[in-house]
């Protein structure tokens, strides 16, 4: 069993703002939604591993009466702490708040939390990965 994707909600008509954060900020690749699903709005993003396989898939779906997720969140794992530092700096330069207050609160990892343009919480971490 494996996780296929995580969906995060967003307000209607804000796909450009989603791309600014998830594509330009986090460095994910925007991918086309299937035609039938594209009619609903929103957007999809992926990250690929060194072999070209999908390592992460994140969907943003339009939700009527949108309310941002305050606690629930995707957690993205980077290869090393230098990448974490660089990404935190990059997001800050794009105008997104990066919160390092929980940097050392999860054993084996360093991390920060940030919010997408809609207020949804996102965690980014680097450190040891669990093995089989």
Coordinates of N, CA and C in Angstrom, one line a residue:
X1 N 0.8 -1.2 0.0 CA 0.0 0.0 0.0 C 0.9 1.2 0.0
X2 N 0.5 2.3 -0.7 CA 1.2 3.5 -0.7 C 0.2 4.7 -0.9
X3 N 0.6 5.8 -0.5 CA -0.3 7.0 -0.7 C -0.1 7.5 -2.1
X4 N -1.3 7.8 -2.7 CA -1.3 8.3 -4.1 C -1.1 9.8 -4.2
X5 N -1.9 10.5 -3.4 CA -1.9 12.0 -3.4 C -2.5 12.5 -2.1
X6 N -2.3 13.8 -1.9 CA -3.0 14.5 -0.8 C -3.7 15.6 -1.5
X7 N -4.9 15.9 -1.0 CA -5.7 17.0 -1.6 C -5.8 18.1 -0.5
X8 N -5.6 19.3 -0.9 CA -5.7 20.5 -0.1 C -6.8 21.4 -0.7
X9 N -7.6 22.0 0.1 CA -8.7 22.9 -0.5 C -8.2 24.3 -0.8
X10 N -8.9 24.9 -1.7 CA -8.6 26.3 -2.1 C -9.9 26.9 -2.5
X11 N -9.9 28.3 -2.5 CA -11.1 29.0 -3.0 C -11.1 29.0 -4.6
X12 N -12.2 29.2 -5.1 CA -12.4 29.2 -6.6 C -11.6 30.4 -7.2
X13 N -11.1 30.1 -8.4 CA -10.5 31.2 -9.2 C -9.1 31.6 -8.7
X14 N -8.5 30.9 -7.9 CA -7.2 31.3 -7.3 C -6.0 30.4 -7.8
X15 N -6.1 29.8 -8.9 CA -5.1 28.9 -9.4 C -3.7 29.6 -9.6
X16 N -3.7 30.9 -10.0 CA -2.5 31.6 -10.2 C -1.7 31.7 -8.8
X17 N -2.5 32.0 -7.8 CA -1.8 32.1 -6.5 C -1.3 30.7 -6.0
X18 N -2.1 29.7 -6.3 CA -1.6 28.3 -6.0 C -0.3 28.0 -6.7
X19 N -0.2 28.4 -7.9 CA 1.0 28.2 -8.7 C 2.2 29.0 -8.1
X20 N 2.0 30.2 -7.7 CA 3.0 31.0 -7.1 C 3.6 30.3 -5.9
X21 N 2.8 29.7 -5.1 CA 3.3 29.0 -3.9 C 3.9 27.6 -4.2
X22 N 3.1 26.8 -4.8 CA 3.4 25.3 -5.0 C 4.4 25.1 -6.1
X23 N 4.3 25.8 -7.2 CA 5.2 25.7 -8.3 C 6.4 26.5 -8.1
X24 N 6.2 27.9 -8.0 CA 7.3 28.8 -8.0 C 8.0 28.8 -6.6
X25 N 7.3 28.6 -5.5 CA 7.8 28.6 -4.2 C 8.4 27.2 -3.8
X26 N 7.6 26.2 -3.8 CA 8.1 24.9 -3.4 C 8.9 24.2 -4.5
X27 N 8.7 24.6 -5.7 CA 9.4 23.9 -6.8 C 8.8 22.7 -7.4
X28 N 7.5 22.5 -7.1 CA 6.7 21.4 -7.6 C 6.4 21.6 -9.1
X29 N 6.2 20.6 -9.8 CA 5.8 20.7 -11.3 C 4.3 20.6 -11.4
X30 N 3.7 21.6 -12.0 CA 2.3 21.6 -12.3 C 2.0 20.6 -13.4
X31 N 1.0 19.8 -13.2 CA 0.6 18.8 -14.2 C -0.9 19.0 -14.6
X32 N -1.2 18.7 -15.8 CA -2.6 18.9 -16.2 C -3.5 17.9 -15.5
X33 N -4.7 18.4 -15.1 CA -5.7 17.6 -14.6 C -6.5 16.8 -15.7
X34 N -7.0 15.7 -15.5 CA -7.9 15.1 -16.5 C -9.0 16.0 -16.9
X35 N -9.4 16.0 -18.2 CA -10.3 17.0 -18.8 C -11.6 17.1 -17.9
X36 N -12.1 15.9 -17.5 CA -13.4 16.0 -16.8 C -13.2 16.6 -15.4
X37 N -12.1 16.4 -14.8 CA -11.8 17.0 -13.5 C -11.4 18.5 -13.6
X38 N -10.8 18.8 -14.7 CA -10.3 20.2 -14.9 C -11.5 21.2 -14.8
X39 N -12.7 20.7 -15.2 CA -13.9 21.6 -15.2 C -14.2 22.1 -13.8
X40 N -13.7 21.4 -12.8 CA -14.0 21.8 -11.4 C -13.1 22.9 -10.8
X41 N -12.1 23.2 -11.6 CA -11.1 24.2 -11.1 C -10.0 23.5 -10.3
X42 N -9.1 24.3 -9.7 CA -8.1 23.7 -8.9 C -6.9 23.4 -9.8
X43 N -5.9 22.8 -9.2 CA -4.7 22.4 -9.9 C -3.9 21.3 -9.2
X44 N -3.1 20.6 -10.0 CA -2.3 19.4 -9.4 C -0.8 19.7 -9.6
X45 N -0.1 19.2 -8.7 CA 1.4 19.3 -8.7 C 2.1 18.0 -8.3
X46 N 3.3 17.8 -8.9 CA 4.1 16.6 -8.6 C 5.5 17.0 -8.3
X47 N 6.2 16.1 -7.6 CA 7.6 16.1 -7.5 C 8.1 14.8 -8.0
X48 N 9.3 14.7 -8.6 CA 9.8 13.5 -9.1 C 11.1 13.1 -8.4
X49 N 11.4 11.8 -8.3 CA 12.7 11.4 -7.7 C 13.7 11.3 -8.8
X50 N 14.9 10.9 -8.4 CA 16.1 10.9 -9.4 C 15.8 10.0 -10.5
X51 N 15.0 9.0 -10.4 CA 14.7 8.0 -11.5 C 13.5 8.5 -12.3
X52 N 12.9 9.6 -12.0 CA 11.8 10.2 -12.8 C 10.5 9.7 -12.3
X53 N 10.4 8.9 -11.2 CA 9.1 8.4 -10.7 C 8.5 9.5 -9.8
X54 N 7.2 9.5 -9.8 CA 6.5 10.4 -8.9 C 6.8 10.1 -7.5
X55 N 7.3 11.1 -6.8 CA 7.7 11.0 -5.4 C 6.6 11.7 -4.5
X56 N 5.9 12.6 -5.0 CA 4.9 13.4 -4.3 C 3.8 13.9 -5.2
X57 N 2.6 13.8 -4.9 CA 1.5 14.4 -5.7 C 0.6 15.1 -4.8
X58 N 0.3 16.3 -5.1 CA -0.5 17.2 -4.3 C -1.6 17.8 -5.2
X59 N -2.8 17.7 -4.8 CA -4.0 18.2 -5.6 C -4.5 19.4 -4.8
X60 N -4.9 20.5 -5.4 CA -5.6 21.6 -4.8 C -7.0 21.6 -5.5
X61 N -8.0 21.4 -4.6 CA -9.4 21.3 -5.1 C -10.2 22.4 -4.6
X62 N -11.0 23.0 -5.5 CA -11.9 24.1 -5.1 C -13.0 23.6 -4.2
X63 N -13.1 24.4 -3.1 CA -14.2 24.0 -2.1 C -15.1 25.2 -1.9
X64 N -16.4 25.0 -2.1 CA -17.3 26.1 -1.8 C -17.2 26.4 -0.3
X65 N -17.4 27.7 0.1 CA -17.3 28.1 1.5 C -16.0 27.6 2.1
X66 N -14.9 27.9 1.3 CA -13.6 27.5 1.7 C -13.2 28.0 3.1
X67 N -12.5 27.2 3.9 CA -11.9 27.6 5.1 C -10.6 26.9 5.2
X68 N -9.5 27.6 5.4 CA -8.1 27.0 5.3 C -7.9 26.0 6.5
X69 N -7.1 25.0 6.2 CA -6.8 24.0 7.2 C -5.8 24.6 8.2
X70 N -6.1 24.7 9.4 CA -5.3 25.3 10.4 C -4.2 24.3 11.0
X71 N -4.6 23.1 11.2 CA -3.7 22.1 11.8 C -3.4 21.0 10.8
X72 N -4.4 20.4 10.1 CA -4.1 19.4 9.1 C -3.2 19.9 8.0
X73 N -2.2 19.1 7.5 CA -1.3 19.6 6.6 C -0.5 18.5 5.9
X74 N 0.0 18.8 4.6 CA 0.9 17.9 4.0 C 2.3 18.2 4.6
X75 N 3.2 17.2 4.7 CA 4.5 17.4 5.1 C 5.4 16.9 4.0
X76 N 6.3 17.8 3.5 CA 7.2 17.5 2.4 C 8.6 17.3 3.0
X77 N 9.2 16.2 2.5 CA 10.6 15.9 3.0 C 11.6 16.2 1.9
X78 N 12.6 17.0 2.3 CA 13.7 17.3 1.4 C 14.9 16.4 1.7
X79 N 15.9 16.5 0.8 CA 17.1 15.6 0.9 C 18.0 15.9 2.1
X80 N 18.2 17.2 2.4 CA 19.1 17.6 3.5 C 18.7 19.0 4.0
X81 N 19.4 19.3 5.1 CA 19.1 20.5 5.8 C 19.5 21.8 5.0
X82 N 20.5 21.7 4.2 CA 20.9 22.8 3.3 C 19.7 23.1 2.4
X83 N 19.1 22.1 1.8 CA 17.9 22.4 0.9 C 16.8 23.0 1.7
X84 N 16.6 22.6 3.0 CA 15.6 23.1 3.8 C 15.8 24.6 4.1
X85 N 17.1 24.9 4.4 CA 17.4 26.4 4.6 C 17.2 27.2 3.3
X86 N 17.6 26.6 2.2 CA 17.4 27.4 0.9 C 16.0 27.6 0.6
X87 N 15.2 26.5 0.8 CA 13.8 26.6 0.5 C 13.1 27.6 1.4
X88 N 13.4 27.6 2.7 CA 12.8 28.5 3.6 C 13.1 30.0 3.2
X89 N 14.4 30.2 2.8 CA 14.8 31.5 2.4 C 14.0 31.9 1.1
X90 N 13.9 31.0 0.2 CA 13.2 31.3 -1.1 C 11.8 31.7 -0.9
X91 N 11.1 30.9 0.0 CA 9.7 31.2 0.3 C 9.5 32.6 0.9
X92 N 10.5 32.9 1.8 CA 10.4 34.2 2.5 C 10.6 35.3 1.5
X93 N 11.5 35.1 0.5 CA 11.8 36.1 -0.5 C 10.6 36.3 -1.4
X94 N 9.7 35.3 -1.6 CA 8.5 35.4 -2.3 C 7.4 36.0 -1.5
X95 N 7.6 36.3 -0.2 CA 6.6 37.0 0.6 C 5.8 36.0 1.5
X96 N 6.2 34.8 1.5 CA 5.5 33.8 2.4 C 6.1 33.8 3.7
X97 N 5.3 33.7 4.8 CA 5.9 33.6 6.1 C 6.4 32.2 6.4
X98 N 7.6 32.1 6.9 CA 8.2 30.8 7.2 C 8.4 30.8 8.7
X99 N 7.9 29.8 9.4 CA 7.9 29.7 10.8 C 8.9 28.6 11.2
X100 N 10.0 28.9 11.9 CA 11.0 28.0 12.3 C 10.8 27.6 13.8
X101 N 9.8 28.0 14.5 CA 9.7 27.8 15.9 C 9.7 26.3 16.3
X102 N 9.3 25.5 15.5 CA 9.3 24.0 15.8 C 10.4 23.3 15.1
X103 N 11.4 24.0 14.7 CA 12.5 23.5 13.9 C 13.1 22.2 14.5
X104 N 13.3 22.1 15.8 CA 13.9 20.9 16.5 C 13.0 20.2 17.4
X105 N 11.7 20.1 17.0 CA 10.7 19.5 17.9 C 10.3 18.1 17.4
X106 N 10.9 17.6 16.3 CA 10.5 16.3 15.8 C 11.9 15.5 15.6
X107 N 12.1 14.5 16.5 CA 13.4 13.9 16.5 C 13.8 13.4 15.2
X108 N 15.1 13.6 14.8 CA 15.6 13.2 13.6 C 15.4 14.1 12.4
X109 N 14.7 15.2 12.6 CA 14.4 16.1 11.5 C 14.6 17.6 12.0
X110 N 14.8 18.4 11.0 CA 14.7 19.9 11.2 C 13.5 20.2 10.3
X111 N 12.7 21.3 10.6 CA 11.6 21.6 9.8 C 11.1 23.0 10.0
X112 N 10.3 23.4 9.1 CA 9.6 24.7 9.3 C 8.1 24.5 8.8
X113 N 7.3 25.4 9.2 CA 5.9 25.4 8.8 C 5.7 26.7 8.0
X114 N 4.8 26.7 7.1 CA 4.4 27.9 6.3 C 3.0 27.8 6.0
X115 N 2.4 28.8 5.3 CA 1.0 28.7 4.9 C 1.0 29.1 3.4
X116 N 0.2 28.4 2.7 CA 0.0 28.7 1.3 C -0.8 30.0 1.2
X117 N -1.0 30.5 0.0 CA -1.7 31.8 -0.2 C -3.1 31.8 0.4
X118 N -3.7 30.7 0.7 CA -5.1 30.5 1.2 C -5.1 30.3 2.7
X119 N -3.9 30.2 3.3 CA -3.9 30.0 4.8 C -3.7 28.5 5.2
X120 N -3.7 27.6 4.2 CA -3.4 26.2 4.6 C -2.0 26.0 5.1
X121 N -1.9 25.2 6.1 CA -0.6 24.9 6.7 C 0.2 23.9 5.9
X122 N 1.5 24.1 5.7 CA 2.4 23.2 5.0 C 3.6 23.0 5.9
X123 N 4.0 21.8 6.1 CA 5.3 21.5 6.8 C 6.3 21.1 5.8
X124 N 7.6 21.6 6.0 CA 8.7 21.1 5.1 C 9.8 20.7 6.1
X125 N 10.4 19.5 5.8 CA 11.3 18.9 6.8 C 12.5 18.3 6.0
X126 N 13.6 18.1 6.7 CA 14.7 17.4 6.2 C 15.4 16.6 7.4
X127 N 15.9 15.4 7.1 CA 16.5 14.6 8.1 C 16.4 13.2 7.7
X128 N 16.5 12.3 8.7 CA 16.4 10.9 8.5 C 15.1 10.4 8.0
X129 N 15.1 9.5 7.1 CA 13.8 8.9 6.6 C 13.6 7.6 7.2
X130 N 12.4 7.2 7.4 CA 12.2 5.8 8.0 C 12.5 4.8 6.9
X131 N 13.1 3.7 7.3 CA 13.4 2.6 6.4 C 12.4 1.5 6.6
X132 N 12.4 0.6 5.6 CA 11.4 -0.6 5.7 C 11.7 -1.4 7.0

